[in-house]
Amino acid sequence: MSDKSVQKKQYIIEKAREVFVEKGFKEVTMKDIVEACDISRGGLYLYFQNTEELFEDVLKLEQEDADDVFGQNISEEATPSDILALFLKEQKKELLSKKPSLNVAIYEYFFKHKVSAKDNLLKKQFDGAVYVIEKLIQAGIQSGEFYCEDPRGAARNIMYVLEGLKIASQTRGIPETAVDREILYVMQGLIADE
Amino acid sequence: MSDKSVQKKQYIIEKAREVFVEKGFKEVTMKDIVEACDISRGGLYLYFQNTEELFEDVLKLEQEDADDVFGQNISEEATPSDILALFLKEQKKELLSKKPSLNVAIYEYFFKHKVSAKDNLLKKQFDGAVYVIEKLIQAGIQSGEFYCEDPRGAARNIMYVLEGLKIASQTRGIPETAVDREILYVMQGLIADE
Amino acid sequence: MSDKSVQKKQYIIEKAREVFVEKGFKEVTMKDIVEACDISRGGLYLYFQNTEELFEDVLKLEQEDADDVFGQNISEEATPSDILALFLKEQKKELLSKKPSLNVAIYEYFFKHKVSAKDNLLKKQFDGAVYVIEKLIQAGIQSGEFYCEDPRGAARNIMYVLEGLKIASQTRGIPETAVDREILYVMQGLIADE
Amino acid sequence: MSDKSVQKKQYIIEKAREVFVEKGFKEVTMKDIVEACDISRGGLYLYFQNTEELFEDVLKLEQEDADDVFGQNISEEATPSDILALFLKEQKKELLSKKPSLNVAIYEYFFKHKVSAKDNLLKKQFDGAVYVIEKLIQAGIQSGEFYCEDPRGAARNIMYVLEGLKIASQTRGIPETAVDREILYVMQGLIADE
DNA sequence: CATGAATGAGAGTTCATTCAT
DNA sequence: GATGAATGAACTCTCATTCAT
């Protein structure tokens, strides 16, 4: 594939992402993509055979972009609890964001394509986040900020709560207070028991 | 509507439920329903204009059936912790059940129809469950089985974890051990801190 | 299927026949049929899923119509040689007819669908004709008109020559004299050897 | 056209022949050719505008290759009946060969392109074969091997029977016994009447 | 009420053909 | 000469929805 082709493919993926954000996964037709990209019907098929293929590439892009979420904009002297709080704040922002995200499309896609657990993007992201949170908690314990007997369990609990909040926000909407409450509850579990 | 009509409508709803269980919400067409019910195309339109209307009635049915989930098969001398454990076991069974449930259809439906929070079925069920769990925890505290400073917060935490597990099981599959781990973690939070 | 449906199906088959006559088999699209019948796109699909199905029904119709080719318009006192001559004259007429027949479509169809020899229409028709010709030759031998040591072989030879002429006429065109010549040759083989 | 061009054109023709053998004529697209030749889409159009042009060149190639079918591998002292028998055996082999030939493509092509009889390849080949067979029969009469009052008529009869067998084998399949029977019948017509 | 034939819009897909490089 | 990306026309097929019976 030529350089130009790669660029065009990238262009399609980016435009497609917008469409998936707006309409979810199932609703999206090849025609939608064609129109969003302002290319010809046949042209799209040169790059992607169907919305599945396209979405998979959108996901790959997503993953790359997401890989550097942690560890960014974190000042040197931030404490573990600062970092965790920052992470949760970030999650909160996303949960409450009015502009639609790729989340619904991702859910819809994975309802149909329960990929072998191994290379399931969702699992990878979840596990990755659990790992980082666990490390943060351990660091917090070291520094005396946190108290926790089961850091991994706590990390997992946090992530499942976030997942629950996420699906809740997508299906019924949740007020900011609800998110705050859950975050607070979770953080208190780590510090309360002095 | 005549008696016969009511019966037929009920029949359609039940058959439709099976279709939604099998195919989710978005995938289902009026034709699917017609075929599942073995009625005429026109006949279906006498009762429902589209799959949305139908699904809403399926949900109502679901709600009625679900209302008596708690408080069933509970022996007189069961302690609060027994009841809570029973509830969680029930949830676990559903999470791991191989036979598809209405869950995916429900998610897909609510992705599109974020009903005003007021009469949102999902919210109602969630809040209802939180309330019951809170009461159980309080009872457990009374009886000395549990220790917990924020019963409602704990109840909510449990429910969000369950939601997280549910969506996880639908999108990537989760092993039994993962469910057990989360349930255990949650229960220990209630009893550990003596 | 209702009475009206049967009629409409019949109507489609007849119209489709015209299309196949004009365009052969492979060239014909469902759209062609739709336009010839002046019905809606979806309407056609109620009756036939593809051109194959349709063509098979055209063939069935053809077969029924053809079954009474022999034994028609034959006066009582016709001799076997008269009848055979009549048959060959009929074949000649068809071979030379300017108006296109279903032949090309039939060939094209069977190039793709070499049906199990058992229920292959072409084979049936061929064998049927061989049988009748054989009987005629035997009758001619009885009456002293013909002399032939291998009536069945002769009958088969006649039919293969006719097939050869038919495909020749469809692929390169043949002049009347060529047909006459072959028919004459074949007839002389039956009477010459006194 | 440069030397290299001529070679490339030849290469395309040969590859195209394989495609036509496999898929007949109508089914074949320019894309099929491009893929079979592993050249660029535009590249093919430099040499051929459509499948018709291509097929015509395939036919020319075919004709050249075929011209030396007779008179090959024929030992000096072979008698006319030996040679005729050899020819028929060759034809039989082709008729029964399992590997697909160009025949179907040729038929399909000529269904659409009834070329002016003058330069119709099929007619030329047919007439050529008739001529050779006639000469063989005449030689056989000279040598006393054959008896025949109308050598040309007999030659034509043989060729039409072969044509009939050929189309039969392409559209319904014929068993070896059927071919043998027809060949035997034809040969007996030449020698039987002592 | 109930039926199911009929319509037509719209999605998917494939290719012949062109054209800038 | 050669490439292959791009276009757009054409075809297949499926459904939501209507309506005469």
JSON list of N, CA and C in Angstrom, two decimals, chain D residues 5-38:
[
{"chain": "D", "resi": 5, "resn": "SER", "atom": "N", "xyz": [6.16, -5.95, -25.67]},
{"chain": "D", "resi": 5, "resn": "SER", "atom": "CA", "xyz": [4.71, -5.82, -25.69]},
{"chain": "D", "resi": 5, "resn": "SER", "atom": "C", "xyz": [4.06, -7.08, -26.27]},
{"chain": "D", "resi": 6, "resn": "VAL", "atom": "N", "xyz": [4.63, -7.53, -27.37]},
{"chain": "D", "resi": 6, "resn": "VAL", "atom": "CA", "xyz": [4.08, -8.73, -28.01]},
{"chain": "D", "resi": 6, "resn": "VAL", "atom": "C", "xyz": [4.10, -9.89, -27.03]},
{"chain": "D", "resi": 7, "resn": "GLN", "atom": "N", "xyz": [5.21, -10.02, -26.35]},
{"chain": "D", "resi": 7, "resn": "GLN", "atom": "CA", "xyz": [5.32, -11.11, -25.38]},
{"chain": "D", "resi": 7, "resn": "GLN", "atom": "C", "xyz": [4.29, -10.98, -24.26]},
{"chain": "D", "resi": 8, "resn": "LYS", "atom": "N", "xyz": [4.12, -9.77, -23.78]},
{"chain": "D", "resi": 8, "resn": "LYS", "atom": "CA", "xyz": [3.17, -9.58, -22.69]},
{"chain": "D", "resi": 8, "resn": "LYS", "atom": "C", "xyz": [1.75, -9.89, -23.15]},
{"chain": "D", "resi": 9, "resn": "LYS", "atom": "N", "xyz": [1.45, -9.43, -24.34]},
{"chain": "D", "resi": 9, "resn": "LYS", "atom": "CA", "xyz": [0.13, -9.71, -24.90]},
{"chain": "D", "resi": 9, "resn": "LYS", "atom": "C", "xyz": [-0.08, -11.22, -24.98]},
{"chain": "D", "resi": 10, "resn": "GLN", "atom": "N", "xyz": [0.92, -11.91, -25.45]},
{"chain": "D", "resi": 10, "resn": "GLN", "atom": "CA", "xyz": [0.83, -13.36, -25.56]},
{"chain": "D", "resi": 10, "resn": "GLN", "atom": "C", "xyz": [0.61, -13.99, -24.19]},
{"chain": "D", "resi": 11, "resn": "TYR", "atom": "N", "xyz": [1.32, -13.45, -23.24]},
{"chain": "D", "resi": 11, "resn": "TYR", "atom": "CA", "xyz": [1.20, -13.95, -21.87]},
{"chain": "D", "resi": 11, "resn": "TYR", "atom": "C", "xyz": [-0.24, -13.79, -21.36]},
{"chain": "D", "resi": 12, "resn": "ILE", "atom": "N", "xyz": [-0.78, -12.61, -21.62]},
{"chain": "D", "resi": 12, "resn": "ILE", "atom": "CA", "xyz": [-2.15, -12.37, -21.18]},
{"chain": "D", "resi": 12, "resn": "ILE", "atom": "C", "xyz": [-3.11, -13.35, -21.84]},
{"chain": "D", "resi": 13, "resn": "ILE", "atom": "N", "xyz": [-2.93, -13.55, -23.12]},
{"chain": "D", "resi": 13, "resn": "ILE", "atom": "CA", "xyz": [-3.83, -14.44, -23.85]},
{"chain": "D", "resi": 13, "resn": "ILE", "atom": "C", "xyz": [-3.79, -15.84, -23.25]},
{"chain": "D", "resi": 14, "resn": "GLU", "atom": "N", "xyz": [-2.60, -16.28, -22.93]},
{"chain": "D", "resi": 14, "resn": "GLU", "atom": "CA", "xyz": [-2.50, -17.64, -22.38]},
{"chain": "D", "resi": 14, "resn": "GLU", "atom": "C", "xyz": [-3.16, -17.75, -21.01]},
{"chain": "D", "resi": 15, "resn": "LYS", "atom": "N", "xyz": [-2.91, -16.75, -20.19]},
{"chain": "D", "resi": 15, "resn": "LYS", "atom": "CA", "xyz": [-3.53, -16.78, -18.86]},
{"chain": "D", "resi": 15, "resn": "LYS", "atom": "C", "xyz": [-5.05, -16.67, -19.00]},
{"chain": "D", "resi": 16, "resn": "ALA", "atom": "N", "xyz": [-5.46, -15.81, -19.91]},
{"chain": "D", "resi": 16, "resn": "ALA", "atom": "CA", "xyz": [-6.90, -15.61, -20.10]},
{"chain": "D", "resi": 16, "resn": "ALA", "atom": "C", "xyz": [-7.55, -16.92, -20.53]},
{"chain": "D", "resi": 17, "resn": "ARG", "atom": "N", "xyz": [-6.86, -17.64, -21.37]},
{"chain": "D", "resi": 17, "resn": "ARG", "atom": "CA", "xyz": [-7.40, -18.93, -21.83]},
{"chain": "D", "resi": 17, "resn": "ARG", "atom": "C", "xyz": [-7.76, -19.80, -20.62]},
{"chain": "D", "resi": 18, "resn": "GLU", "atom": "N", "xyz": [-6.87, -19.86, -19.67]},
{"chain": "D", "resi": 18, "resn": "GLU", "atom": "CA", "xyz": [-7.15, -20.66, -18.47]},
{"chain": "D", "resi": 18, "resn": "GLU", "atom": "C", "xyz": [-8.42, -20.20, -17.78]},
{"chain": "D", "resi": 19, "resn": "VAL", "atom": "N", "xyz": [-8.56, -18.89, -17.73]},
{"chain": "D", "resi": 19, "resn": "VAL", "atom": "CA", "xyz": [-9.75, -18.36, -17.06]},
{"chain": "D", "resi": 19, "resn": "VAL", "atom": "C", "xyz": [-11.01, -18.75, -17.83]},
{"chain": "D", "resi": 20, "resn": "PHE", "atom": "N", "xyz": [-10.96, -18.62, -19.13]},
{"chain": "D", "resi": 20, "resn": "PHE", "atom": "CA", "xyz": [-12.14, -18.97, -19.95]},
{"chain": "D", "resi": 20, "resn": "PHE", "atom": "C", "xyz": [-12.46, -20.45, -19.83]},
{"chain": "D", "resi": 21, "resn": "VAL", "atom": "N", "xyz": [-11.41, -21.25, -19.76]},
{"chain": "D", "resi": 21, "resn": "VAL", "atom": "CA", "xyz": [-11.63, -22.69, -19.60]},
{"chain": "D", "resi": 21, "resn": "VAL", "atom": "C", "xyz": [-12.39, -22.94, -18.31]},
{"chain": "D", "resi": 22, "resn": "GLU", "atom": "N", "xyz": [-11.98, -22.22, -17.31]},
{"chain": "D", "resi": 22, "resn": "GLU", "atom": "CA", "xyz": [-12.57, -22.49, -15.99]},
{"chain": "D", "resi": 22, "resn": "GLU", "atom": "C", "xyz": [-13.98, -21.92, -15.85]},
{"chain": "D", "resi": 23, "resn": "LYS", "atom": "N", "xyz": [-14.21, -20.74, -16.41]},
{"chain": "D", "resi": 23, "resn": "LYS", "atom": "CA", "xyz": [-15.47, -20.07, -16.12]},
{"chain": "D", "resi": 23, "resn": "LYS", "atom": "C", "xyz": [-16.39, -19.86, -17.31]},
{"chain": "D", "resi": 24, "resn": "GLY", "atom": "N", "xyz": [-16.03, -20.37, -18.46]},
{"chain": "D", "resi": 24, "resn": "GLY", "atom": "CA", "xyz": [-16.84, -20.08, -19.63]},
{"chain": "D", "resi": 24, "resn": "GLY", "atom": "C", "xyz": [-16.55, -18.67, -20.11]},
{"chain": "D", "resi": 25, "resn": "PHE", "atom": "N", "xyz": [-17.42, -18.14, -20.95]},
{"chain": "D", "resi": 25, "resn": "PHE", "atom": "CA", "xyz": [-17.14, -16.80, -21.47]},
{"chain": "D", "resi": 25, "resn": "PHE", "atom": "C", "xyz": [-17.87, -15.70, -20.70]},
{"chain": "D", "resi": 26, "resn": "LYS", "atom": "N", "xyz": [-19.15, -15.87, -20.54]},
{"chain": "D", "resi": 26, "resn": "LYS", "atom": "CA", "xyz": [-19.96, -14.78, -19.98]},
{"chain": "D", "resi": 26, "resn": "LYS", "atom": "C", "xyz": [-19.57, -14.41, -18.57]},
{"chain": "D", "resi": 27, "resn": "GLU", "atom": "N", "xyz": [-19.22, -15.39, -17.83]},
{"chain": "D", "resi": 27, "resn": "GLU", "atom": "CA", "xyz": [-18.93, -15.19, -16.41]},
{"chain": "D", "resi": 27, "resn": "GLU", "atom": "C", "xyz": [-17.66, -14.35, -16.21]},
{"chain": "D", "resi": 28, "resn": "VAL", "atom": "N", "xyz": [-16.77, -14.42, -17.18]},
{"chain": "D", "resi": 28, "resn": "VAL", "atom": "CA", "xyz": [-15.44, -13.83, -17.00]},
{"chain": "D", "resi": 28, "resn": "VAL", "atom": "C", "xyz": [-15.48, -12.30, -17.05]},
{"chain": "D", "resi": 29, "resn": "THR", "atom": "N", "xyz": [-14.83, -11.69, -16.06]},
{"chain": "D", "resi": 29, "resn": "THR", "atom": "CA", "xyz": [-14.75, -10.23, -16.03]},
{"chain": "D", "resi": 29, "resn": "THR", "atom": "C", "xyz": [-13.31, -9.80, -16.29]},
{"chain": "D", "resi": 30, "resn": "MET", "atom": "N", "xyz": [-13.17, -8.55, -16.63]},
{"chain": "D", "resi": 30, "resn": "MET", "atom": "CA", "xyz": [-11.82, -8.02, -16.81]},
{"chain": "D", "resi": 30, "resn": "MET", "atom": "C", "xyz": [-11.03, -8.18, -15.51]},
{"chain": "D", "resi": 31, "resn": "LYS", "atom": "N", "xyz": [-11.73, -8.07, -14.42]},
{"chain": "D", "resi": 31, "resn": "LYS", "atom": "CA", "xyz": [-11.07, -8.23, -13.13]},
{"chain": "D", "resi": 31, "resn": "LYS", "atom": "C", "xyz": [-10.48, -9.64, -12.99]},
{"chain": "D", "resi": 32, "resn": "ASP", "atom": "N", "xyz": [-11.25, -10.63, -13.40]},
{"chain": "D", "resi": 32, "resn": "ASP", "atom": "CA", "xyz": [-10.74, -12.00, -13.35]},
{"chain": "D", "resi": 32, "resn": "ASP", "atom": "C", "xyz": [-9.41, -12.10, -14.10]},
{"chain": "D", "resi": 33, "resn": "ILE", "atom": "N", "xyz": [-9.37, -11.50, -15.27]},
{"chain": "D", "resi": 33, "resn": "ILE", "atom": "CA", "xyz": [-8.16, -11.57, -16.10]},
{"chain": "D", "resi": 33, "resn": "ILE", "atom": "C", "xyz": [-7.01, -10.88, -15.39]},
{"chain": "D", "resi": 34, "resn": "VAL", "atom": "N", "xyz": [-7.29, -9.69, -14.92]},
{"chain": "D", "resi": 34, "resn": "VAL", "atom": "CA", "xyz": [-6.27, -8.93, -14.22]},
{"chain": "D", "resi": 34, "resn": "VAL", "atom": "C", "xyz": [-5.66, -9.76, -13.08]},
{"chain": "D", "resi": 35, "resn": "GLU", "atom": "N", "xyz": [-6.53, -10.42, -12.35]},
{"chain": "D", "resi": 35, "resn": "GLU", "atom": "CA", "xyz": [-6.04, -11.20, -11.22]},
{"chain": "D", "resi": 35, "resn": "GLU", "atom": "C", "xyz": [-5.26, -12.43, -11.67]},
{"chain": "D", "resi": 36, "resn": "ALA", "atom": "N", "xyz": [-5.78, -13.07, -12.71]},
{"chain": "D", "resi": 36, "resn": "ALA", "atom": "CA", "xyz": [-5.09, -14.26, -13.20]},
{"chain": "D", "resi": 36, "resn": "ALA", "atom": "C", "xyz": [-3.70, -13.90, -13.73]},
{"chain": "D", "resi": 37, "resn": "CYS", "atom": "N", "xyz": [-3.58, -12.74, -14.35]},
{"chain": "D", "resi": 37, "resn": "CYS", "atom": "CA", "xyz": [-2.31, -12.34, -14.95]},
{"chain": "D", "resi": 37, "resn": "CYS", "atom": "C", "xyz": [-1.41, -11.63, -13.95]},
{"chain": "D", "resi": 38, "resn": "ASP", "atom": "N", "xyz": [-2.02, -11.22, -12.86]},
{"chain": "D", "resi": 38, "resn": "ASP", "atom": "CA", "xyz": [-1.28, -10.47, -11.87]},
{"chain": "D", "resi": 38, "resn": "ASP", "atom": "C", "xyz": [-0.65, -9.21, -12.47]}
]
